Amino acid sequence: MKKIMVATDFSERSDRALRRATLLARQFEATMLMVHVVDDDQPRRIVDAERDEATTLLRQMAATLRDVDGVTCETRVILASPFVGIAQAVADATPDLLVIGPHRRQVLRDVFIGTTAERTIRSVDCPVLMVNATPAGHYTHVLQTTDLSDGSRDALLRFQSLGLAAHARTSLLHIFDAPALRLAFSHSIPKDDQKHYLEDEQRDASRDLTRFLSSTDLGRLRQIVRYEASPAQHEILKVAHEEQADLVVMSTHGRSGLAKMLIGSVTEQVLRTAQIDILAIPPQRGQ
């Protein structure tokens, strides 16, 4: 990584993102671009005042990063709605990674219009790291996820090129479905038959995951196969907790299709509830 962009609204949530971005910039000897968006849908005098104050704060923060952390940091104030401004900055600067803080968890509002974080992730081409936990050093266990799709394969290869797992152990998680257990009459299937069926499905899923992994250049990864006993986002976070992972890697494009775009993808559901860091990787331009 050569360039890392971090979006800040000067909140405590953004402080986590800034700290993680700083650690990564030092690790990779990368430059940073710190961006703040001033909402321009307000009276001009308020926009001007907020722009001037933000410019001063960003310059002070950049000076601290340079003098204390030895990180070269540029700054930029953009007048726009938050997610439009961030997407615009990404398009202009083409960073290798965008780092953001967790969104405000306003449940009812999020259901209807989506969060700035989610809308930003859908709008940019670079990987987006949402920093939910307080940074304490390099990541120690990275949990990568796959639905065995081509989009997932491309995302995992893109993650590998970032080098974020250089100091961490890594695992690859695949959540599989057992369709017969979801049928209306599944309660009439004897327990032993259900058990044997689930074992067969898990064996097939393990074989499919091994085949998927062998078709990539990802190297040797510890493989985890888990039945989707509850919604996939719950299973992913459950495994992350059990495995003490501090970073979950997800593709924003896979087998979702139009329906998932309308009701919210698994990735978006994980982003809304995770307490650990999530890296969302979109398809590369043209895919």
PDB file of C-alpha atoms in Angstrom:
ATOM      1  CA  MET A   1       0.000   0.000   0.000  1.00  0.00           C
ATOM      2  CA  LYS A   2       1.253   3.421  -0.945  1.00  0.00           C
ATOM      3  CA  LYS A   3      -1.690   5.697  -0.153  1.00  0.00           C
ATOM      4  CA  ILE A   4      -4.256   5.414   2.637  1.00  0.00           C
ATOM      5  CA  MET A   5      -7.250   7.713   2.877  1.00  0.00           C
ATOM      6  CA  VAL A   6      -9.053   8.241   6.177  1.00  0.00           C
ATOM      7  CA  ALA A   7     -12.372  10.029   6.523  1.00  0.00           C
ATOM      8  CA  THR A   8     -12.955  11.917   9.760  1.00  0.00           C
ATOM      9  CA  ASP A   9     -15.830  13.846  11.297  1.00  0.00           C
ATOM     10  CA  PHE A  10     -13.647  14.663  14.363  1.00  0.00           C
ATOM     11  CA  SER A  11     -15.660  12.298  16.560  1.00  0.00           C
ATOM     12  CA  GLU A  12     -14.358   9.601  18.885  1.00  0.00           C
ATOM     13  CA  ARG A  13     -15.473   7.053  16.298  1.00  0.00           C
ATOM     14  CA  SER A  14     -13.278   8.724  13.696  1.00  0.00           C
ATOM     15  CA  ASP A  15     -10.359   8.765  16.138  1.00  0.00           C
ATOM     16  CA  ARG A  16     -10.283   4.956  15.962  1.00  0.00           C
ATOM     17  CA  ALA A  17     -10.119   5.087  12.183  1.00  0.00           C
ATOM     18  CA  LEU A  18      -7.345   7.685  12.280  1.00  0.00           C
ATOM     19  CA  ARG A  19      -5.292   5.621  14.724  1.00  0.00           C
ATOM     20  CA  ARG A  20      -5.639   2.446  12.635  1.00  0.00           C
ATOM     21  CA  ALA A  21      -4.780   4.368   9.462  1.00  0.00           C
ATOM     22  CA  THR A  22      -1.699   5.767  11.192  1.00  0.00           C
ATOM     23  CA  LEU A  23      -0.545   2.299  12.277  1.00  0.00           C
ATOM     24  CA  LEU A  24      -0.991   1.027   8.724  1.00  0.00           C
ATOM     25  CA  ALA A  25       0.781   4.039   7.212  1.00  0.00           C
ATOM     26  CA  ARG A  26       3.769   3.411   9.471  1.00  0.00           C
ATOM     27  CA  GLN A  27       3.726  -0.318   8.746  1.00  0.00           C
ATOM     28  CA  PHE A  28       3.702   0.148   4.966  1.00  0.00           C
ATOM     29  CA  GLU A  29       5.551   3.487   4.857  1.00  0.00           C
ATOM     30  CA  ALA A  30       2.516   4.879   3.054  1.00  0.00           C
ATOM     31  CA  THR A  31       1.284   8.439   2.781  1.00  0.00           C
ATOM     32  CA  MET A  32      -2.066   9.447   4.246  1.00  0.00           C
ATOM     33  CA  LEU A  33      -4.850  11.646   2.995  1.00  0.00           C
ATOM     34  CA  MET A  34      -7.191  12.902   5.705  1.00  0.00           C
ATOM     35  CA  VAL A  35     -10.602  14.020   4.438  1.00  0.00           C
ATOM     36  CA  HIS A  36     -13.461  15.849   6.127  1.00  0.00           C
ATOM     37  CA  VAL A  37     -16.794  16.518   4.434  1.00  0.00           C
ATOM     38  CA  VAL A  38     -18.822  19.612   5.294  1.00  0.00           C
ATOM     39  CA  ASP A  39     -22.504  19.202   4.506  1.00  0.00           C
ATOM     40  CA  ASP A  40     -23.234  21.939   1.975  1.00  0.00           C
ATOM     41  CA  ASP A  41     -27.010  21.674   2.420  1.00  0.00           C
ATOM     42  CA  GLN A  42     -27.111  24.488   5.012  1.00  0.00           C
ATOM     43  CA  PRO A  43     -26.818  28.283   5.024  1.00  0.00           C
ATOM     44  CA  ARG A  44     -23.654  29.548   3.337  1.00  0.00           C
ATOM     45  CA  ARG A  45     -22.295  31.292   6.427  1.00  0.00           C
ATOM     46  CA  ILE A  46     -22.489  28.007   8.371  1.00  0.00           C
ATOM     47  CA  VAL A  47     -20.826  26.083   5.548  1.00  0.00           C
ATOM     48  CA  ASP A  48     -18.001  28.649   5.374  1.00  0.00           C
ATOM     49  CA  ALA A  49     -17.486  28.610   9.134  1.00  0.00           C
ATOM     50  CA  GLU A  50     -17.410  24.818   9.297  1.00  0.00           C
ATOM     51  CA  ARG A  51     -15.036  24.649   6.324  1.00  0.00           C
ATOM     52  CA  ASP A  52     -12.590  27.089   7.924  1.00  0.00           C
ATOM     53  CA  GLU A  53     -12.684  25.324  11.282  1.00  0.00           C
ATOM     54  CA  ALA A  54     -12.238  21.912   9.657  1.00  0.00           C
ATOM     55  CA  THR A  55      -9.295  23.168   7.603  1.00  0.00           C
ATOM     56  CA  THR A  56      -7.549  24.389  10.747  1.00  0.00           C
ATOM     57  CA  LEU A  57      -8.214  21.166  12.662  1.00  0.00           C
ATOM     58  CA  LEU A  58      -7.000  18.974   9.798  1.00  0.00           C
ATOM     59  CA  ARG A  59      -3.774  20.952   9.483  1.00  0.00           C
ATOM     60  CA  GLN A  60      -3.129  20.594  13.215  1.00  0.00           C
ATOM     61  CA  MET A  61      -3.777  16.864  13.089  1.00  0.00           C
ATOM     62  CA  ALA A  62      -1.540  16.447  10.042  1.00  0.00           C
ATOM     63  CA  ALA A  63       1.272  18.308  11.810  1.00  0.00           C
ATOM     64  CA  THR A  64       0.956  15.972  14.812  1.00  0.00           C
ATOM     65  CA  LEU A  65       1.071  12.913  12.551  1.00  0.00           C
ATOM     66  CA  ARG A  66       4.213  14.262  10.894  1.00  0.00           C
ATOM     67  CA  ASP A  67       6.022  15.273  14.095  1.00  0.00           C
ATOM     68  CA  VAL A  68       4.952  12.425  16.413  1.00  0.00           C
ATOM     69  CA  ASP A  69       4.312   9.465  14.126  1.00  0.00           C
ATOM     70  CA  GLY A  70       6.568  10.329  11.207  1.00  0.00           C
ATOM     71  CA  VAL A  71       3.688   9.977   8.741  1.00  0.00           C
ATOM     72  CA  THR A  72       3.292  12.261   5.747  1.00  0.00           C
ATOM     73  CA  CYS A  73      -0.332  13.392   5.631  1.00  0.00           C
ATOM     74  CA  GLU A  74      -2.223  15.594   3.210  1.00  0.00           C
ATOM     75  CA  THR A  75      -5.597  17.096   4.086  1.00  0.00           C
ATOM     76  CA  ARG A  76      -8.726  17.996   2.172  1.00  0.00           C
ATOM     77  CA  VAL A  77     -12.087  19.568   3.045  1.00  0.00           C
ATOM     78  CA  ILE A  78     -14.961  18.787   0.688  1.00  0.00           C
ATOM     79  CA  LEU A  79     -18.331  20.514   0.473  1.00  0.00           C
ATOM     80  CA  ALA A  80     -20.972  17.876  -0.253  1.00  0.00           C
ATOM     81  CA  SER A  81     -23.209  15.359   1.443  1.00  0.00           C
ATOM     82  CA  PRO A  82     -21.037  12.970   3.511  1.00  0.00           C
ATOM     83  CA  PHE A  83     -21.065   9.839   1.355  1.00  0.00           C
ATOM     84  CA  VAL A  84     -20.932  11.805  -1.928  1.00  0.00           C
ATOM     85  CA  GLY A  85     -17.965  13.797  -0.667  1.00  0.00           C
ATOM     86  CA  ILE A  86     -16.038  10.709   0.430  1.00  0.00           C
ATOM     87  CA  ALA A  87     -16.773   8.918  -2.848  1.00  0.00           C
ATOM     88  CA  GLN A  88     -15.612  11.996  -4.747  1.00  0.00           C
ATOM     89  CA  ALA A  89     -12.360  12.106  -2.764  1.00  0.00           C
ATOM     90  CA  VAL A  90     -11.729   8.413  -3.448  1.00  0.00           C
ATOM     91  CA  ALA A  91     -12.313   8.899  -7.170  1.00  0.00           C
ATOM     92  CA  ASP A  92      -9.901  11.858  -7.248  1.00  0.00           C
ATOM     93  CA  ALA A  93      -7.129  10.428  -5.050  1.00  0.00           C
ATOM     94  CA  THR A  94      -7.431   6.688  -5.939  1.00  0.00           C
ATOM     95  CA  PRO A  95      -6.137   5.423  -2.564  1.00  0.00           C
ATOM     96  CA  ASP A  96      -5.234   1.785  -2.001  1.00  0.00           C
ATOM     97  CA  LEU A  97      -7.431   1.735   1.109  1.00  0.00           C
ATOM     98  CA  LEU A  98     -10.188   3.878   2.626  1.00  0.00           C
ATOM     99  CA  VAL A  99     -10.420   3.809   6.436  1.00  0.00           C
ATOM    100  CA  ILE A 100     -13.604   4.912   8.191  1.00  0.00           C
ATOM    101  CA  GLY A 101     -15.031   4.751  11.692  1.00  0.00           C
ATOM    102  CA  PRO A 102     -18.189   2.848  12.666  1.00  0.00           C
ATOM    103  CA  HIS A 103     -21.470   4.482  11.792  1.00  0.00           C
ATOM    104  CA  ARG A 104     -23.959   5.785  14.326  1.00  0.00           C
ATOM    105  CA  ARG A 105     -26.274   2.885  15.015  1.00  0.00           C
ATOM    106  CA  GLN A 106     -29.645   4.553  14.384  1.00  0.00           C
ATOM    107  CA  VAL A 107     -31.651   1.437  13.684  1.00  0.00           C
ATOM    108  CA  LEU A 108     -34.913   2.768  12.233  1.00  0.00           C
ATOM    109  CA  ARG A 109     -33.191   5.446  10.162  1.00  0.00           C
ATOM    110  CA  ASP A 110     -30.656   2.936   8.835  1.00  0.00           C
ATOM    111  CA  VAL A 111     -33.370   0.547   7.687  1.00  0.00           C
ATOM    112  CA  PHE A 112     -34.899   3.123   5.359  1.00  0.00           C
ATOM    113  CA  ILE A 113     -31.996   5.128   3.956  1.00  0.00           C
ATOM    114  CA  GLY A 114     -28.852   3.157   4.766  1.00  0.00           C
ATOM    115  CA  THR A 115     -25.874   4.541   6.636  1.00  0.00           C
ATOM    116  CA  THR A 116     -23.240   6.862   5.232  1.00  0.00           C
ATOM    117  CA  ALA A 117     -20.749   4.029   5.689  1.00  0.00           C
ATOM    118  CA  GLU A 118     -22.795   1.536   3.691  1.00  0.00           C
ATOM    119  CA  ARG A 119     -23.599   4.016   0.931  1.00  0.00           C
ATOM    120  CA  THR A 120     -19.928   4.964   0.722  1.00  0.00           C
ATOM    121  CA  ILE A 121     -18.852   1.330   0.462  1.00  0.00           C
ATOM    122  CA  ARG A 122     -21.292   0.765  -2.397  1.00  0.00           C
ATOM    123  CA  SER A 123     -19.981   3.865  -4.191  1.00  0.00           C
ATOM    124  CA  VAL A 124     -16.189   3.405  -4.171  1.00  0.00           C
ATOM    125  CA  ASP A 125     -13.792   1.082  -5.980  1.00  0.00           C
ATOM    126  CA  CYS A 126     -11.168   0.660  -3.274  1.00  0.00           C
ATOM    127  CA  PRO A 127     -11.301  -1.646  -0.242  1.00  0.00           C
ATOM    128  CA  VAL A 128     -12.940  -0.003   2.784  1.00  0.00           C
ATOM    129  CA  LEU A 129     -11.819  -0.739   6.342  1.00  0.00           C
ATOM    130  CA  MET A 130     -14.425   0.023   9.006  1.00  0.00           C
ATOM    131  CA  VAL A 131     -12.618   0.337  12.340  1.00  0.00           C
ATOM    132  CA  ASN A 132     -14.977  -0.745  15.109  1.00  0.00           C
ATOM    133  CA  ALA A 133     -12.445  -1.735  17.788  1.00  0.00           C
ATOM    134  CA  THR A 134      -9.837   0.446  19.468  1.00  0.00           C
ATOM    135  CA  PRO A 135      -6.539  -0.233  17.618  1.00  0.00           C
ATOM    136  CA  ALA A 136      -3.887  -1.894  19.759  1.00  0.00           C
ATOM    137  CA  GLY A 137      -1.330  -3.023  17.170  1.00  0.00           C
ATOM    138  CA  HIS A 138      -1.104  -5.250  14.119  1.00  0.00           C
ATOM    139  CA  TYR A 139      -3.996  -7.581  13.389  1.00  0.00           C
ATOM    140  CA  THR A 140      -3.393 -11.007  14.938  1.00  0.00           C
ATOM    141  CA  HIS A 141      -6.111 -13.197  13.355  1.00  0.00           C
ATOM    142  CA  VAL A 142      -7.795 -12.386  10.051  1.00  0.00           C
ATOM    143  CA  LEU A 143     -11.012 -14.237   9.228  1.00  0.00           C
ATOM    144  CA  GLN A 144     -11.618 -14.214   5.485  1.00  0.00           C
ATOM    145  CA  THR A 145     -15.044 -15.235   4.191  1.00  0.00           C
ATOM    146  CA  THR A 146     -16.177 -16.734   0.905  1.00  0.00           C
ATOM    147  CA  ASP A 147     -19.373 -17.849  -0.820  1.00  0.00           C
ATOM    148  CA  LEU A 148     -17.224 -19.664  -3.433  1.00  0.00           C
ATOM    149  CA  SER A 149     -18.192 -17.172  -6.153  1.00  0.00           C
ATOM    150  CA  ASP A 150     -15.849 -15.583  -8.687  1.00  0.00           C
ATOM    151  CA  GLY A 151     -16.454 -12.228  -7.002  1.00  0.00           C
ATOM    152  CA  SER A 152     -15.349 -13.672  -3.684  1.00  0.00           C
ATOM    153  CA  ARG A 153     -12.211 -15.169  -5.261  1.00  0.00           C
ATOM    154  CA  ASP A 154     -11.279 -11.819  -6.783  1.00  0.00           C
ATOM    155  CA  ALA A 155     -11.855 -10.059  -3.451  1.00  0.00           C
ATOM    156  CA  LEU A 156      -9.636 -12.523  -1.570  1.00  0.00           C
ATOM    157  CA  LEU A 157      -6.839 -12.094  -4.096  1.00  0.00           C
ATOM    158  CA  ARG A 158      -7.225  -8.339  -3.809  1.00  0.00           C
ATOM    159  CA  PHE A 159      -7.003  -8.612  -0.028  1.00  0.00           C
ATOM    160  CA  GLN A 160      -3.834 -10.671  -0.330  1.00  0.00           C
ATOM    161  CA  SER A 161      -2.223  -7.946  -2.445  1.00  0.00           C
ATOM    162  CA  LEU A 162      -2.845  -5.389   0.341  1.00  0.00           C
ATOM    163  CA  GLY A 163      -0.570  -7.251   2.748  1.00  0.00           C
ATOM    164  CA  LEU A 164      -2.786  -6.626   5.785  1.00  0.00           C
ATOM    165  CA  ALA A 165      -2.370 -10.201   7.028  1.00  0.00           C
ATOM    166  CA  ALA A 166       1.433 -10.145   6.987  1.00  0.00           C
ATOM    167  CA  HIS A 167       1.664 -10.364  10.794  1.00  0.00           C
ATOM    168  CA  ALA A 168      -1.500 -12.421  11.382  1.00  0.00           C
ATOM    169  CA  ARG A 169      -2.712 -15.973  11.228  1.00  0.00           C
ATOM    170  CA  THR A 170      -5.474 -16.367   8.677  1.00  0.00           C
ATOM    171  CA  SER A 171      -8.575 -18.531   8.317  1.00  0.00           C
ATOM    172  CA  LEU A 172     -11.075 -18.940   5.500  1.00  0.00           C
ATOM    173  CA  LEU A 173     -14.749 -19.331   6.437  1.00  0.00           C
ATOM    174  CA  HIS A 174     -17.517 -20.746   4.241  1.00  0.00           C
ATOM    175  CA  ILE A 175     -21.128 -20.768   5.452  1.00  0.00           C
ATOM    176  CA  PHE A 176     -23.137 -23.528   3.777  1.00  0.00           C
ATOM    177  CA  ASP A 177     -26.865 -24.128   3.482  1.00  0.00           C
ATOM    178  CA  ALA A 178     -28.772 -27.380   4.050  1.00  0.00           C
ATOM    179  CA  PRO A 179     -31.959 -26.806   2.008  1.00  0.00           C
ATOM    180  CA  ALA A 180     -33.893 -29.868   3.187  1.00  0.00           C
ATOM    181  CA  LEU A 181     -33.785 -28.657   6.780  1.00  0.00           C
ATOM    182  CA  ARG A 182     -35.574 -25.461   5.765  1.00  0.00           C
ATOM    183  CA  LEU A 183     -38.559 -27.199   4.186  1.00  0.00           C
ATOM    184  CA  ALA A 184     -41.934 -26.957   5.867  1.00  0.00           C
ATOM    185  CA  PHE A 185     -42.039 -30.708   6.495  1.00  0.00           C
ATOM    186  CA  SER A 186     -38.455 -30.960   7.807  1.00  0.00           C
ATOM    187  CA  HIS A 187     -39.767 -31.496  11.348  1.00  0.00           C
ATOM    188  CA  SER A 188     -41.121 -34.858  10.207  1.00  0.00           C
ATOM    189  CA  ILE A 189     -37.641 -36.091   9.190  1.00  0.00           C
ATOM    190  CA  PRO A 190     -36.183 -38.389  11.890  1.00  0.00           C
ATOM    191  CA  LYS A 191     -33.408 -36.795  13.954  1.00  0.00           C
ATOM    192  CA  ASP A 192     -30.840 -39.378  12.854  1.00  0.00           C
ATOM    193  CA  ASP A 193     -31.675 -38.728   9.201  1.00  0.00           C
ATOM    194  CA  GLN A 194     -31.328 -34.999   9.755  1.00  0.00           C
ATOM    195  CA  LYS A 195     -27.949 -35.564  11.382  1.00  0.00           C
ATOM    196  CA  HIS A 196     -26.672 -37.758   8.551  1.00  0.00           C
ATOM    197  CA  TYR A 197     -27.977 -35.327   5.950  1.00  0.00           C
ATOM    198  CA  LEU A 198     -26.230 -32.406   7.651  1.00  0.00           C
ATOM    199  CA  GLU A 199     -22.984 -34.399   7.852  1.00  0.00           C
ATOM    200  CA  ASP A 200     -23.196 -35.123   4.123  1.00  0.00           C
ATOM    201  CA  GLU A 201     -23.821 -31.463   3.328  1.00  0.00           C
ATOM    202  CA  GLN A 202     -20.898 -30.397   5.503  1.00  0.00           C
ATOM    203  CA  ARG A 203     -18.629 -32.928   3.806  1.00  0.00           C
ATOM    204  CA  ASP A 204     -19.673 -31.605   0.387  1.00  0.00           C
ATOM    205  CA  ALA A 205     -19.154 -28.012   1.534  1.00  0.00           C
ATOM    206  CA  SER A 206     -15.664 -28.862   2.825  1.00  0.00           C
ATOM    207  CA  ARG A 207     -14.793 -30.485  -0.481  1.00  0.00           C
ATOM    208  CA  ASP A 208     -16.111 -27.467  -2.405  1.00  0.00           C
ATOM    209  CA  LEU A 209     -14.093 -25.087  -0.231  1.00  0.00           C
ATOM    210  CA  THR A 210     -10.919 -27.117  -0.758  1.00  0.00           C
ATOM    211  CA  ARG A 211     -11.519 -27.105  -4.513  1.00  0.00           C
ATOM    212  CA  PHE A 212     -12.181 -23.366  -4.446  1.00  0.00           C
ATOM    213  CA  LEU A 213      -8.992 -22.684  -2.512  1.00  0.00           C
ATOM    214  CA  SER A 214      -6.888 -24.858  -4.841  1.00  0.00           C
ATOM    215  CA  SER A 215      -8.106 -22.763  -7.797  1.00  0.00           C
ATOM    216  CA  THR A 216      -6.566 -19.596  -6.342  1.00  0.00           C
ATOM    217  CA  ASP A 217      -3.083 -18.394  -5.443  1.00  0.00           C
ATOM    218  CA  LEU A 218      -4.046 -17.796  -1.825  1.00  0.00           C
ATOM    219  CA  GLY A 219      -1.704 -20.436  -0.447  1.00  0.00           C
ATOM    220  CA  ARG A 220      -2.485 -22.549   2.599  1.00  0.00           C
ATOM    221  CA  LEU A 221      -5.283 -21.217   4.790  1.00  0.00           C
ATOM    222  CA  ARG A 222      -6.996 -22.833   7.747  1.00  0.00           C
ATOM    223  CA  GLN A 223     -10.450 -23.762   6.485  1.00  0.00           C
ATOM    224  CA  ILE A 224     -13.647 -23.400   8.524  1.00  0.00           C
ATOM    225  CA  VAL A 225     -17.012 -24.704   7.315  1.00  0.00           C
ATOM    226  CA  ARG A 226     -20.131 -23.722   9.239  1.00  0.00           C
ATOM    227  CA  TYR A 227     -23.803 -24.589   8.710  1.00  0.00           C
ATOM    228  CA  GLU A 228     -26.100 -21.576   8.314  1.00  0.00           C
ATOM    229  CA  ALA A 229     -28.205 -22.435  11.346  1.00  0.00           C
ATOM    230  CA  SER A 230     -28.974 -18.736  11.801  1.00  0.00           C
ATOM    231  CA  PRO A 231     -28.667 -15.831   9.338  1.00  0.00           C
ATOM    232  CA  ALA A 232     -25.247 -15.790   7.696  1.00  0.00           C
ATOM    233  CA  GLN A 233     -24.181 -12.518   9.329  1.00  0.00           C
ATOM    234  CA  HIS A 234     -24.780 -14.031  12.779  1.00  0.00           C
ATOM    235  CA  GLU A 235     -22.770 -17.136  11.917  1.00  0.00           C
ATOM    236  CA  ILE A 236     -19.871 -15.052  10.599  1.00  0.00           C
ATOM    237  CA  LEU A 237     -19.676 -12.925  13.737  1.00  0.00           C
ATOM    238  CA  LYS A 238     -20.145 -15.995  15.943  1.00  0.00           C
ATOM    239  CA  VAL A 239     -17.159 -17.700  14.315  1.00  0.00           C
ATOM    240  CA  ALA A 240     -15.136 -14.475  14.550  1.00  0.00           C
ATOM    241  CA  HIS A 241     -15.827 -14.387  18.290  1.00  0.00           C
ATOM    242  CA  GLU A 242     -15.028 -18.064  18.805  1.00  0.00           C
ATOM    243  CA  GLU A 243     -11.796 -17.766  16.818  1.00  0.00           C
ATOM    244  CA  GLN A 244     -10.835 -14.447  18.465  1.00  0.00           C
ATOM    245  CA  ALA A 245     -10.465 -12.799  15.066  1.00  0.00           C
ATOM    246  CA  ASP A 246      -9.805  -9.065  15.053  1.00  0.00           C
ATOM    247  CA  LEU A 247     -10.475  -8.493  11.344  1.00  0.00           C
ATOM    248  CA  VAL A 248     -13.169  -9.980   9.087  1.00  0.00           C
ATOM    249  CA  VAL A 249     -12.730  -9.721   5.323  1.00  0.00           C
ATOM    250  CA  MET A 250     -15.826  -9.733   3.106  1.00  0.00           C
ATOM    251  CA  SER A 251     -16.640  -9.180  -0.550  1.00  0.00           C
ATOM    252  CA  THR A 252     -19.372  -6.669  -1.378  1.00  0.00           C
ATOM    253  CA  HIS A 253     -20.291  -8.630  -4.486  1.00  0.00           C
ATOM    254  CA  GLY A 254     -21.052 -12.322  -4.729  1.00  0.00           C
ATOM    255  CA  ARG A 255     -24.157 -14.421  -5.142  1.00  0.00           C
ATOM    256  CA  SER A 256     -26.391 -11.643  -3.820  1.00  0.00           C
ATOM    257  CA  GLY A 257     -28.262 -10.523  -6.934  1.00  0.00           C
ATOM    258  CA  LEU A 258     -30.882  -7.778  -7.086  1.00  0.00           C
ATOM    259  CA  ALA A 259     -32.940  -9.019  -4.135  1.00  0.00           C
ATOM    260  CA  LYS A 260     -30.041  -8.658  -1.712  1.00  0.00           C
ATOM    261  CA  MET A 261     -29.296  -5.174  -3.049  1.00  0.00           C
ATOM    262  CA  LEU A 262     -32.840  -4.182  -2.122  1.00  0.00           C
ATOM    263  CA  ILE A 263     -33.051  -5.711   1.339  1.00  0.00           C
ATOM    264  CA  GLY A 264     -29.428  -5.409   2.456  1.00  0.00           C
ATOM    265  CA  SER A 265     -26.555  -7.796   1.790  1.00  0.00           C
ATOM    266  CA  VAL A 266     -24.856 -10.043   4.331  1.00  0.00           C
ATOM    267  CA  THR A 267     -21.893  -7.676   4.267  1.00  0.00           C
ATOM    268  CA  GLU A 268     -24.101  -4.714   5.161  1.00  0.00           C
ATOM    269  CA  GLN A 269     -25.710  -6.642   8.018  1.00  0.00           C
ATOM    270  CA  VAL A 270     -22.273  -7.523   9.392  1.00  0.00           C
ATOM    271  CA  LEU A 271     -21.193  -3.886   9.103  1.00  0.00           C
ATOM    272  CA  ARG A 272     -24.217  -2.788  11.137  1.00  0.00           C
ATOM    273  CA  THR A 273     -23.615  -5.109  14.074  1.00  0.00           C
ATOM    274  CA  ALA A 274     -19.901  -5.974  14.240  1.00  0.00           C
ATOM    275  CA  GLN A 275     -17.794  -4.927  17.199  1.00  0.00           C
ATOM    276  CA  ILE A 276     -14.543  -5.856  15.433  1.00  0.00           C
ATOM    277  CA  ASP A 277     -12.977  -4.386  12.307  1.00  0.00           C
ATOM    278  CA  ILE A 278     -14.503  -5.255   8.928  1.00  0.00           C
ATOM    279  CA  LEU A 279     -12.764  -4.951   5.573  1.00  0.00           C
ATOM    280  CA  ALA A 280     -15.244  -4.699   2.680  1.00  0.00           C
ATOM    281  CA  ILE A 281     -13.758  -5.318  -0.758  1.00  0.00           C
ATOM    282  CA  PRO A 282     -15.749  -4.216  -3.826  1.00  0.00           C
ATOM    283  CA  PRO A 283     -15.287  -5.548  -7.355  1.00  0.00           C
ATOM    284  CA  GLN A 284     -12.489  -3.868  -9.279  1.00  0.00           C
ATOM    285  CA  ARG A 285     -13.540  -1.369 -11.917  1.00  0.00           C
ATOM    286  CA  GLY A 286     -14.834  -3.108 -15.028  1.00  0.00           C
ATOM    287  CA  GLN A 287     -15.800  -6.371 -13.278  1.00  0.00           C
TER     288      GLN A 287
END
